[in-house]
């Protein structure tokens, strides 16, 4: 995720793009860049960190111009530094691009372009786009952009400008958001309306595969060589709502992004034909990973529950025994370093003190340290020997939702990687990959039921205690469901392994203590039904998360939320989505401060 702003018109663009970039900081804030385009001249400004820290530097430069492209970066490929901040340019510094998305085949394109003599100055995937446009440029920018995009596999919201044709901006979109604002003798481009609605409320939504050419008084939009006629829409939202993509809270926006997060985490990493995955960040330790005979997984909060799901995956499919610990516990127990073992740290922020302190300790002791994190260049990413990024984009709401889906998806990929190094057959690898590719679509199906889930949450809003139960892969999901509910709604919720109910928790079950039972049709379904019956026999209310087509369960429980059928190891990627929605709507019905729950912080940097 990144933020894009562009301007072409008759006014000076500096304050227009600066205020647009600030509005888009929720989409990325590790670095930013602004480029003004004139005939045979450009002015480029890039800085690392939040805009407020360096905006005065920018204003002091006194750059002026009425053609400008700008970008907020949320790093996915390449570290956080000025070289990697956008805009990127070609060898001759004539063509400038800003990009939001992922170029899946950038490595092969880059190698080819280097052989052809192109010189690269960043580590990003985006820079290949600038060089490809340079390669195909004859005398028309949009033609060169079209030709370059034919070579690219992946996603993009793209804005291109050139000092050779300073009277136009070329814009293209494929699966990354981009809108065009229509003003008075001016056009604006942005990742979302919040960046531009202080200037115009008239917008054109670009569709996938469309390319737009913007000139001061003219706009042309093409799809596959044909000119498209587009309607202008009038935005009637306020700025705050626009940032949240029309959702009331960032948490809901982030839950709605879960299918995309799953897709982005696997993008360009699947070697379908070989039933294998390609994880660039693990290449340096490939042989060491082949040798390991045990793994410890360490995380905090939601990331810890991702580790718990990872344990089931890795043990079942990669035949490696796995231990799981909270960062805050692992640190204080006796760490037994196994020569043939590894430690995998999971953290959205990569800055959680409890997790980082274990990492430092284990590094000093010489252990093989691995990481799964969302934030490129975070302390965890820098300190570990090797790792994989989740590419989930910035998560603003304190309660983690979409980042969990990114972590689970990467854990599936790591499981395939380790499994295929060991006993997993190619057929099994392919099977998991084929099913994983279906998950984003299945996840979207669950999100379509959000109104029904809201009704169920409202129905139970007077209750003050909840059990969440699950077994095997869905036991950690019960823990995550309970955590989410308690952290944002402040009601008491506990996750319990289904089989453990009868060993104590059942004593609390009565009419006023409902249970959410995660019981997809899998290897432990019958056992879960027995647990549900134990609860029903004591007059407890039950909401079931069950597999589509299971009509029988309606006869036993009070409410059902259905999820599609998938492989057992992948069910957590689906079963957690209704629980995130349930927690959200429950807290909303209690009018809680959902994005900023009391007493909690997003990144906990104290032990
Ligand atoms: C805090 C947040 C949680 C998060 C946990 C771990 O407690 O409120 O949402 O799961 O930290 O954060 P990390 O960045 O390490 O994943």
XYZ file of C-alpha atoms and ligand atoms in Angstrom:
623
model
C 0.000 0.000 0.000
C 1.182 3.483 -0.863
C -0.414 6.854 -1.586
C -0.301 8.686 -4.907
C -1.109 12.313 -5.750
C -0.692 14.089 -9.082
C -1.621 17.484 -10.532
C -1.781 19.078 -13.960
C -3.329 22.525 -14.369
C -2.553 26.209 -14.251
C -1.936 26.722 -10.532
C 1.209 26.106 -8.522
C 0.938 22.489 -7.371
C 3.228 22.515 -4.318
C 0.615 23.017 -1.606
C -1.985 20.940 -3.452
C 0.203 17.832 -3.561
C 1.666 18.408 -0.105
C -1.742 18.551 1.558
C -2.862 15.554 -0.558
C 0.144 13.525 0.565
C -0.548 14.366 4.210
C -4.134 13.149 3.809
C -2.810 9.887 2.399
C -0.255 9.222 5.123
C -2.502 6.494 6.518
C -1.618 4.537 3.338
C 2.132 4.744 3.932
C 4.474 6.947 5.877
C 7.990 5.571 5.737
C 9.183 8.042 3.097
C 7.777 10.412 0.482
C 8.733 12.147 -2.709
C 7.508 14.970 -4.972
C 8.585 15.755 -8.542
C 7.778 18.852 -10.647
C 8.001 18.492 -14.395
C 8.902 21.252 -16.855
C 10.196 21.296 -20.409
C 13.560 19.456 -20.269
C 13.773 20.072 -16.500
C 12.611 18.495 -13.290
C 12.760 19.250 -9.544
C 12.822 16.230 -7.293
C 12.439 16.177 -3.498
C 12.578 12.998 -1.372
C 12.729 12.452 2.354
C 12.512 9.520 4.781
C 9.950 9.619 7.609
C 6.717 11.465 8.239
C 5.969 14.540 6.163
C 5.482 16.944 9.072
C 9.145 16.535 10.028
C 10.515 17.758 6.691
C 7.730 19.706 4.967
C 9.445 22.985 5.848
C 12.554 21.799 3.948
C 10.340 21.244 0.959
C 8.649 24.632 1.214
C 12.038 26.332 1.687
C 13.171 24.937 -1.663
C 10.435 27.063 -3.200
C 9.820 24.634 -6.052
C 6.983 25.859 -8.250
C 5.228 24.189 -11.115
C 1.863 23.126 -12.426
C 2.704 19.535 -13.394
C 3.594 17.431 -10.411
C 3.552 13.798 -9.227
C 4.015 12.687 -5.626
C 4.011 9.562 -3.476
C 3.899 8.281 0.105
C 5.769 5.022 0.399
C 4.927 1.919 2.401
C 7.898 -0.255 1.555
C 7.350 -3.701 0.039
C 10.480 -4.207 -2.084
C 13.659 -2.517 -0.910
C 14.582 -0.822 2.362
C 13.283 2.478 3.645
C 15.691 5.127 2.323
C 15.692 8.096 -0.059
C 16.957 6.045 -3.013
C 13.951 3.734 -2.737
C 11.410 6.530 -2.225
C 9.329 7.395 -5.310
C 9.231 9.057 -7.869
C 11.656 6.804 -9.758
C 13.156 7.684 -13.100
C 14.871 6.281 -16.167
C 18.622 6.529 -16.932
C 18.360 9.929 -18.578
C 16.194 11.403 -15.778
C 13.476 12.282 -18.252
C 10.642 9.930 -17.288
C 9.305 9.902 -13.721
C 6.902 7.386 -12.203
C 5.018 6.874 -8.953
C 3.514 3.450 -8.337
C 1.311 1.645 -5.862
C 1.290 -2.137 -6.271
C 3.709 -4.980 -6.884
C 5.573 -5.852 -10.094
C 5.752 -9.626 -9.697
C 8.264 -10.244 -12.469
C 10.531 -7.295 -11.640
C 13.634 -9.420 -11.049
C 13.657 -10.938 -14.534
C 12.764 -7.596 -16.124
C 15.523 -5.855 -14.181
C 18.145 -8.433 -15.206
C 17.167 -8.034 -18.839
C 17.190 -4.237 -18.677
C 20.627 -4.238 -16.997
C 21.961 -6.458 -19.821
C 20.558 -3.933 -22.268
C 22.589 -1.211 -20.541
C 20.083 0.391 -18.131
C 21.498 1.696 -14.854
C 19.375 1.287 -11.721
C 19.611 3.504 -8.696
C 17.149 1.830 -6.293
C 16.210 -1.665 -5.103
C 12.522 -1.202 -5.909
C 10.297 -3.119 -8.304
C 8.878 0.241 -9.462
C 12.090 1.430 -11.065
C 11.798 -1.226 -13.808
C 8.641 0.547 -14.990
C 10.570 3.797 -15.601
C 13.289 1.958 -17.535
C 10.779 -0.045 -19.567
C 9.011 3.184 -20.567
C 12.413 4.640 -21.522
C 13.127 1.542 -23.612
C 9.887 1.832 -25.563
C 9.745 5.639 -25.760
C 9.796 7.041 -29.303
C 7.894 10.305 -29.289
C 4.696 9.567 -27.420
C 4.537 8.920 -23.666
C 1.206 7.073 -23.537
C 2.277 4.644 -26.254
C 5.470 3.856 -24.351
C 3.523 3.371 -21.104
C 1.088 0.990 -22.839
C 3.945 -1.026 -24.310
C 5.777 -1.167 -20.963
C 2.664 -2.373 -19.146
C 2.401 -5.300 -21.585
C 5.662 -6.627 -20.105
C 4.553 -6.269 -16.497
C 2.865 -8.930 -14.376
C 1.320 -7.676 -11.155
C -0.681 -4.767 -9.835
C -0.356 -1.051 -10.313
C -1.800 2.348 -9.750
C 0.672 4.283 -11.878
C 1.266 7.936 -12.713
C 3.924 8.894 -15.267
C 5.253 12.277 -16.402
C 8.122 13.235 -18.727
C 10.214 16.349 -19.281
C 9.986 15.587 -23.021
C 6.186 16.030 -22.946
C 5.567 18.281 -19.946
C 2.021 19.064 -21.002
C 0.607 15.684 -19.987
C 0.384 13.078 -17.247
C -0.296 9.418 -18.042
C -2.207 7.347 -15.529
C -2.844 3.574 -15.471
C -4.559 1.179 -13.139
C -4.589 -2.573 -12.483
C -5.981 -3.795 -9.130
C -4.629 -0.801 -7.155
C -6.949 2.133 -6.502
C -6.674 5.336 -8.531
C -9.134 8.142 -9.143
C -9.040 11.276 -11.256
C -10.356 14.579 -9.919
C -11.861 16.938 -12.489
C -11.359 20.620 -11.639
C -11.506 23.951 -13.392
C -8.795 23.799 -16.061
C -7.023 21.169 -14.011
C -6.956 17.454 -13.244
C -5.812 15.724 -10.108
C -4.940 12.045 -9.584
C -5.001 10.269 -6.241
C -5.198 6.891 -4.547
C -8.432 7.975 -2.908
C -10.702 11.025 -2.784
C -9.510 12.243 0.637
C -6.364 13.634 -1.035
C -8.257 15.888 -3.415
C -11.778 16.650 -2.171
C -10.732 19.956 -0.689
C -10.105 20.987 -4.342
C -12.789 19.117 -6.308
C -15.634 16.742 -5.563
C -15.993 15.636 -9.190
C -14.187 12.383 -9.751
C -13.738 9.690 -12.375
C -13.018 6.183 -11.135
C -10.472 4.425 -13.315
C -11.154 0.737 -13.973
C -8.591 -2.042 -14.248
C -6.783 -2.010 -17.579
C -7.595 1.641 -18.290
C -5.004 4.246 -19.221
C -5.799 7.968 -18.978
C -3.952 10.838 -20.606
C -4.459 14.120 -18.742
C -3.762 17.529 -20.244
C -4.780 20.898 -18.772
C -8.056 21.040 -20.693
C -8.465 17.519 -21.908
C -8.774 13.954 -20.699
C -8.693 10.779 -22.786
C -9.233 7.323 -21.310
C -8.411 4.115 -23.198
C -8.954 0.434 -22.629
C -7.351 -1.993 -25.077
C -6.829 0.725 -27.703
C -10.494 1.833 -27.575
C -11.493 5.163 -26.052
C -13.750 4.714 -22.963
C -16.525 7.120 -22.055
C -16.633 7.624 -18.297
C -19.150 9.319 -16.045
C -18.161 11.938 -13.530
C -19.268 11.133 -9.984
C -19.844 13.656 -7.243
C -18.322 12.795 -3.868
C -20.582 13.697 -0.988
C -18.451 12.202 1.826
C -16.389 14.235 4.216
C -12.607 13.932 4.274
C -12.432 11.630 7.263
C -14.821 9.122 5.734
C -12.927 9.250 2.462
C -9.683 8.184 4.209
C -11.522 5.193 5.523
C -12.788 4.365 2.056
C -16.331 5.191 3.144
C -16.177 2.948 6.235
C -16.928 4.311 9.659
C -13.742 2.930 11.215
C -10.298 1.864 10.069
C -10.950 -1.533 11.666
C -13.836 -2.254 9.299
C -11.838 -0.952 6.336
C -8.978 -3.251 7.304
C -11.270 -6.271 7.717
C -12.704 -5.531 4.255
C -9.120 -5.592 2.924
C -8.477 -9.120 4.227
C -9.007 -10.867 0.839
C -6.522 -8.468 -0.816
C -4.013 -8.976 1.973
C -4.099 -12.753 1.420
C -3.633 -12.190 -2.316
C -0.746 -9.725 -1.846
C 1.067 -12.033 0.582
C 1.197 -14.793 -2.031
C 1.613 -12.592 -5.124
C 4.578 -13.696 -7.251
C 5.601 -16.298 -4.680
C 3.829 -19.411 -5.998
C 5.604 -21.884 -8.276
C 2.386 -23.672 -9.199
C 3.857 -26.301 -11.516
C 6.402 -27.459 -8.966
C 4.055 -27.372 -5.978
C 6.623 -25.036 -4.400
C 6.946 -21.421 -3.318
C 9.648 -18.841 -3.919
C 10.520 -16.809 -0.838
C 13.362 -14.471 -1.759
C 13.998 -13.541 1.877
C 14.819 -17.154 2.802
C 17.203 -17.850 -0.081
C 20.304 -17.026 1.987
C 19.453 -19.671 4.605
C 17.998 -22.319 2.294
C 20.553 -24.979 3.248
C 20.362 -24.225 6.961
C 16.574 -24.603 6.798
C 16.994 -27.983 5.134
C 18.928 -29.126 8.211
C 16.678 -27.891 11.028
C 14.870 -30.436 13.182
C 12.926 -28.103 15.443
C 11.428 -24.632 15.379
C 10.329 -22.146 18.037
C 7.697 -19.618 17.046
C 7.550 -16.406 19.084
C 5.075 -13.498 18.957
C 2.728 -11.349 21.067
C -1.011 -10.719 20.961
C -2.579 -11.564 17.630
C 0.806 -12.449 16.126
C 1.174 -15.090 18.859
C -2.094 -16.698 17.755
C -0.794 -16.760 14.189
C 2.198 -18.692 15.589
C -0.198 -21.162 17.230
C -1.880 -21.825 13.872
C 1.589 -22.072 12.266
C 2.515 -24.836 14.706
C -0.310 -27.059 13.440
C 0.589 -26.317 9.819
C 4.324 -26.898 10.118
C 4.047 -30.025 12.262
C 1.436 -31.606 9.997
C 2.937 -30.737 6.613
C 6.654 -30.144 7.202
C 7.205 -32.783 9.935
C 9.147 -30.361 12.147
C 8.285 -30.214 15.872
C 7.275 -26.672 16.802
C 7.142 -24.893 20.152
C 5.224 -21.626 20.518
C 5.843 -18.913 23.103
C 4.813 -15.384 23.941
C 7.775 -13.047 23.589
C 7.294 -12.008 27.208
C 7.568 -15.626 28.396
C 10.258 -16.942 26.086
C 12.646 -14.230 27.260
C 12.570 -15.340 30.875
C 12.638 -19.090 30.512
C 15.839 -21.041 30.088
C 16.564 -20.834 26.376
C 17.870 -24.127 25.114
C 19.681 -23.483 21.862
C 19.512 -26.456 19.562
C 22.215 -26.620 16.900
C 19.717 -27.927 14.392
C 16.892 -25.616 15.498
C 15.574 -22.260 14.367
C 13.492 -19.467 15.891
C 10.821 -17.715 13.874
C 9.588 -14.350 15.187
C 6.187 -13.093 14.011
C 5.272 -9.428 14.412
C 3.178 -6.982 12.413
C 5.206 -3.935 13.438
C 8.572 -5.620 13.853
C 9.050 -3.311 16.845
C 7.298 -5.098 19.726
C 9.753 -4.924 22.630
C 8.858 -8.331 24.093
C 9.511 -10.025 20.761
C 12.612 -8.005 19.923
C 14.275 -8.683 23.259
C 14.021 -12.446 22.620
C 15.416 -11.943 19.151
C 18.448 -10.055 20.473
C 19.073 -12.623 23.182
C 18.824 -15.531 20.756
C 21.092 -13.841 18.246
C 23.746 -13.394 20.876
C 23.471 -17.068 21.682
C 24.076 -17.907 18.021
C 20.626 -19.258 17.103
C 19.280 -19.184 13.542
C 16.750 -16.329 13.639
C 13.950 -15.895 11.120
C 11.151 -13.342 10.908
C 7.713 -12.711 9.497
C 6.836 -9.037 9.628
C 4.809 -6.385 7.851
C 7.044 -3.365 8.211
C 9.972 -3.292 5.821
C 13.173 -2.175 7.481
C 11.716 -2.580 11.004
C 14.058 -3.625 13.819
C 12.931 -7.242 13.526
C 13.474 -7.259 9.773
C 16.978 -5.844 10.183
C 18.033 -8.084 13.051
C 16.885 -11.503 11.857
C 19.106 -13.715 9.695
C 16.344 -14.112 7.121
C 12.627 -13.484 6.764
C 9.495 -12.938 4.767
C 7.402 -9.784 4.541
C 3.621 -10.052 4.763
C 2.976 -6.972 2.529
C -0.313 -6.205 4.321
C 0.003 -2.399 4.085
C -0.244 -0.079 7.079
C -2.638 -1.197 9.774
C -4.061 1.821 11.597
C -6.636 0.335 13.958
C -5.005 -0.759 17.222
C -6.686 -4.165 17.122
C -4.870 -6.216 14.503
C -7.063 -7.843 11.843
C -5.741 -7.831 8.286
C -2.138 -8.265 9.473
C -3.198 -11.598 11.032
C -4.381 -12.798 7.615
C -1.048 -11.720 6.102
C 0.808 -13.670 8.806
C -1.312 -16.797 8.299
C -0.808 -16.669 4.533
C 2.964 -16.353 4.896
C 2.948 -19.210 7.418
C 1.195 -21.369 4.793
C 3.948 -20.431 2.313
C 6.689 -21.174 4.857
C 5.025 -24.541 5.586
C 5.058 -25.435 1.881
C 8.693 -24.276 1.625
C 9.857 -26.371 4.591
C 7.563 -29.273 3.698
C 8.839 -29.505 0.124
C 12.423 -29.509 1.460
C 11.348 -32.634 3.368
C 8.624 -35.210 2.783
C 5.834 -33.189 1.173
C 5.044 -34.493 -2.306
C 4.734 -32.219 -5.316
C 1.082 -33.269 -5.560
C 0.412 -32.137 -1.994
C 2.301 -28.870 -2.560
C 0.175 -28.221 -5.649
C -2.997 -29.077 -3.791
C -2.315 -26.563 -1.032
C -1.309 -23.889 -3.556
C -4.412 -24.459 -5.705
C -6.625 -24.145 -2.656
C -4.725 -21.141 -1.278
C -5.324 -19.325 -4.569
C -9.086 -19.740 -4.044
C -9.024 -18.288 -0.512
C -9.286 -14.562 -1.450
C -12.504 -15.228 -3.388
C -13.907 -17.375 -0.564
C -12.986 -14.644 1.929
C -14.913 -12.088 -0.151
C -17.968 -14.353 0.072
C -17.786 -14.215 3.880
C -17.488 -10.423 3.875
C -20.706 -10.254 1.840
C -22.511 -11.617 4.905
C -21.508 -8.645 7.021
C -25.071 -7.393 7.460
C -26.197 -10.771 8.835
C -23.181 -10.889 11.167
C -24.037 -7.368 12.348
C -27.578 -8.538 13.187
C -26.229 -11.454 15.217
C -23.792 -9.152 17.064
C -26.656 -6.784 17.905
C -28.813 -9.667 19.115
C -26.145 -10.613 21.694
C -25.040 -7.104 22.654
C -26.480 -7.264 26.193
C -24.338 -10.270 27.167
C -21.278 -9.648 29.328
C -19.412 -12.969 28.999
C -18.535 -15.136 25.993
C -16.768 -18.424 25.425
C -15.019 -19.018 22.113
C -14.315 -22.690 21.470
C -12.448 -24.522 18.729
C -10.175 -27.507 18.249
C -6.929 -28.141 16.385
C -6.397 -25.450 13.691
C -9.348 -23.494 15.022
C -8.352 -23.483 18.671
C -6.007 -20.504 18.119
C -8.828 -18.873 16.158
C -11.055 -19.197 19.247
C -8.293 -17.421 21.198
C -8.045 -14.684 18.556
C -11.858 -14.257 18.434
C -11.977 -13.799 22.200
C -9.026 -11.385 22.225
C -10.613 -9.239 19.527
C -13.942 -9.076 21.331
C -12.465 -8.165 24.696
C -9.977 -5.591 23.411
C -12.461 -3.456 21.530
C -15.765 -4.026 23.355
C -14.478 -4.469 26.945
C -16.691 -7.497 27.644
C -15.260 -10.643 29.145
C -14.384 -13.247 26.522
C -12.254 -16.371 26.748
C -11.009 -18.836 24.197
C -11.008 -22.493 25.208
C -9.983 -25.691 23.443
C -13.277 -27.538 22.843
C -12.059 -30.648 24.651
C -11.063 -28.660 27.739
C -14.597 -27.402 28.427
C -15.490 -30.423 30.516
C -12.336 -29.964 32.607
C -13.527 -26.754 34.211
C -14.996 -24.004 32.036
C -18.305 -25.871 31.648
C -19.071 -24.964 35.270
C -19.682 -21.382 34.116
C -22.082 -22.238 31.293
C -25.642 -21.001 31.768
C -28.169 -19.018 29.745
C -26.332 -15.751 30.290
C -22.949 -17.035 29.030
C -23.097 -17.615 25.255
C -20.503 -19.574 23.271
C -19.149 -19.000 19.795
C -18.203 -22.424 18.481
C -15.907 -22.722 15.467
C -16.935 -26.027 13.972
C -16.198 -26.335 10.241
C -16.702 -29.777 8.693
C -13.176 -31.064 9.358
C -11.419 -33.907 11.196
C -12.607 -32.689 14.619
C -16.177 -31.769 13.655
C -17.858 -34.648 15.536
C -15.914 -33.815 18.673
C -16.954 -30.172 18.399
C -20.604 -31.226 18.078
C -20.265 -33.200 21.322
C -18.925 -30.054 23.018
C -21.796 -27.981 21.654
C -24.271 -30.538 22.961
C -22.675 -30.356 26.408
C -23.296 -26.597 26.355
C -26.855 -26.890 25.041
C -27.679 -29.432 27.769
C -26.867 -26.655 30.265
C -29.061 -24.110 28.465
C -26.075 -22.206 27.040
C -26.656 -20.231 23.830
C -24.420 -21.152 20.882
C -23.419 -19.268 17.731
C -21.723 -21.681 15.314
C -19.191 -20.909 12.587
C -19.936 -23.841 10.268
C -19.257 -25.011 6.722
C -21.684 -23.993 3.982
C -24.231 -26.712 3.294
C -24.312 -27.968 6.898
C -28.059 -27.588 7.504
C -28.100 -30.108 10.349
C -26.272 -27.767 12.708
C -29.188 -25.322 12.624
C -31.193 -27.865 14.630
C -28.713 -27.754 17.521
C -27.451 -24.175 17.788
C -29.093 -20.753 18.124
C -27.361 -18.933 15.252
C -25.066 -19.996 12.420
C -22.542 -18.073 10.343
C -21.394 -20.029 7.307
C -17.922 -20.158 5.785
C -17.006 -21.931 2.519
C -15.379 -25.364 2.468
C -11.606 -25.506 2.120
C -8.628 -27.631 3.184
C -8.534 -28.072 6.964
C -5.160 -26.290 7.299
C -6.563 -23.249 5.497
C -9.829 -22.958 7.457
C -8.324 -20.442 9.948
C -7.942 -17.972 7.056
C -11.719 -18.096 6.646
C -13.082 -18.844 10.119
C -11.393 -15.810 11.670
C -13.107 -13.337 9.320
C -16.620 -13.639 10.841
C -15.033 -13.340 14.293
C -13.326 -10.075 13.325
C -16.662 -8.806 11.983
C -18.545 -10.008 15.060
C -16.141 -8.201 17.407
C -16.359 -5.055 15.283
C -20.176 -4.899 15.167
C -20.504 -5.904 18.817
C -18.207 -3.036 19.881
C -20.002 -0.691 17.491
C -23.368 -1.512 19.055
C -21.837 -0.595 22.439
C -20.510 2.654 20.900
C -16.895 1.903 21.820
C -13.891 3.828 20.510
C -13.141 0.988 18.112
C -9.923 2.172 16.451
C -8.398 3.355 19.721
C -9.509 1.042 22.538
C -8.774 2.225 26.043
C -5.458 1.252 27.676
C -4.033 -0.313 24.508
C -1.413 0.739 21.954
C -0.671 -0.408 18.438
C 3.010 -0.971 18.821
C 4.085 -1.885 22.331
C 7.694 -0.834 22.623
C 8.057 -1.406 26.365
C 8.563 -4.789 28.014
C -0.262 -4.944 20.560
C -1.420 -4.732 19.608
C -1.901 -6.069 19.040
C -0.734 -6.826 18.415
C 0.426 -6.982 19.398
C 1.667 -7.532 18.732
O -0.691 -5.577 21.714
O -2.482 -4.087 20.273
O -2.905 -5.844 18.082
O -1.183 -8.088 18.002
O 0.782 -5.718 19.948
O 2.148 -6.602 17.811
P 3.109 -6.951 16.631
O 3.374 -5.632 15.947
O 4.364 -7.516 17.241
O 2.449 -7.945 15.743
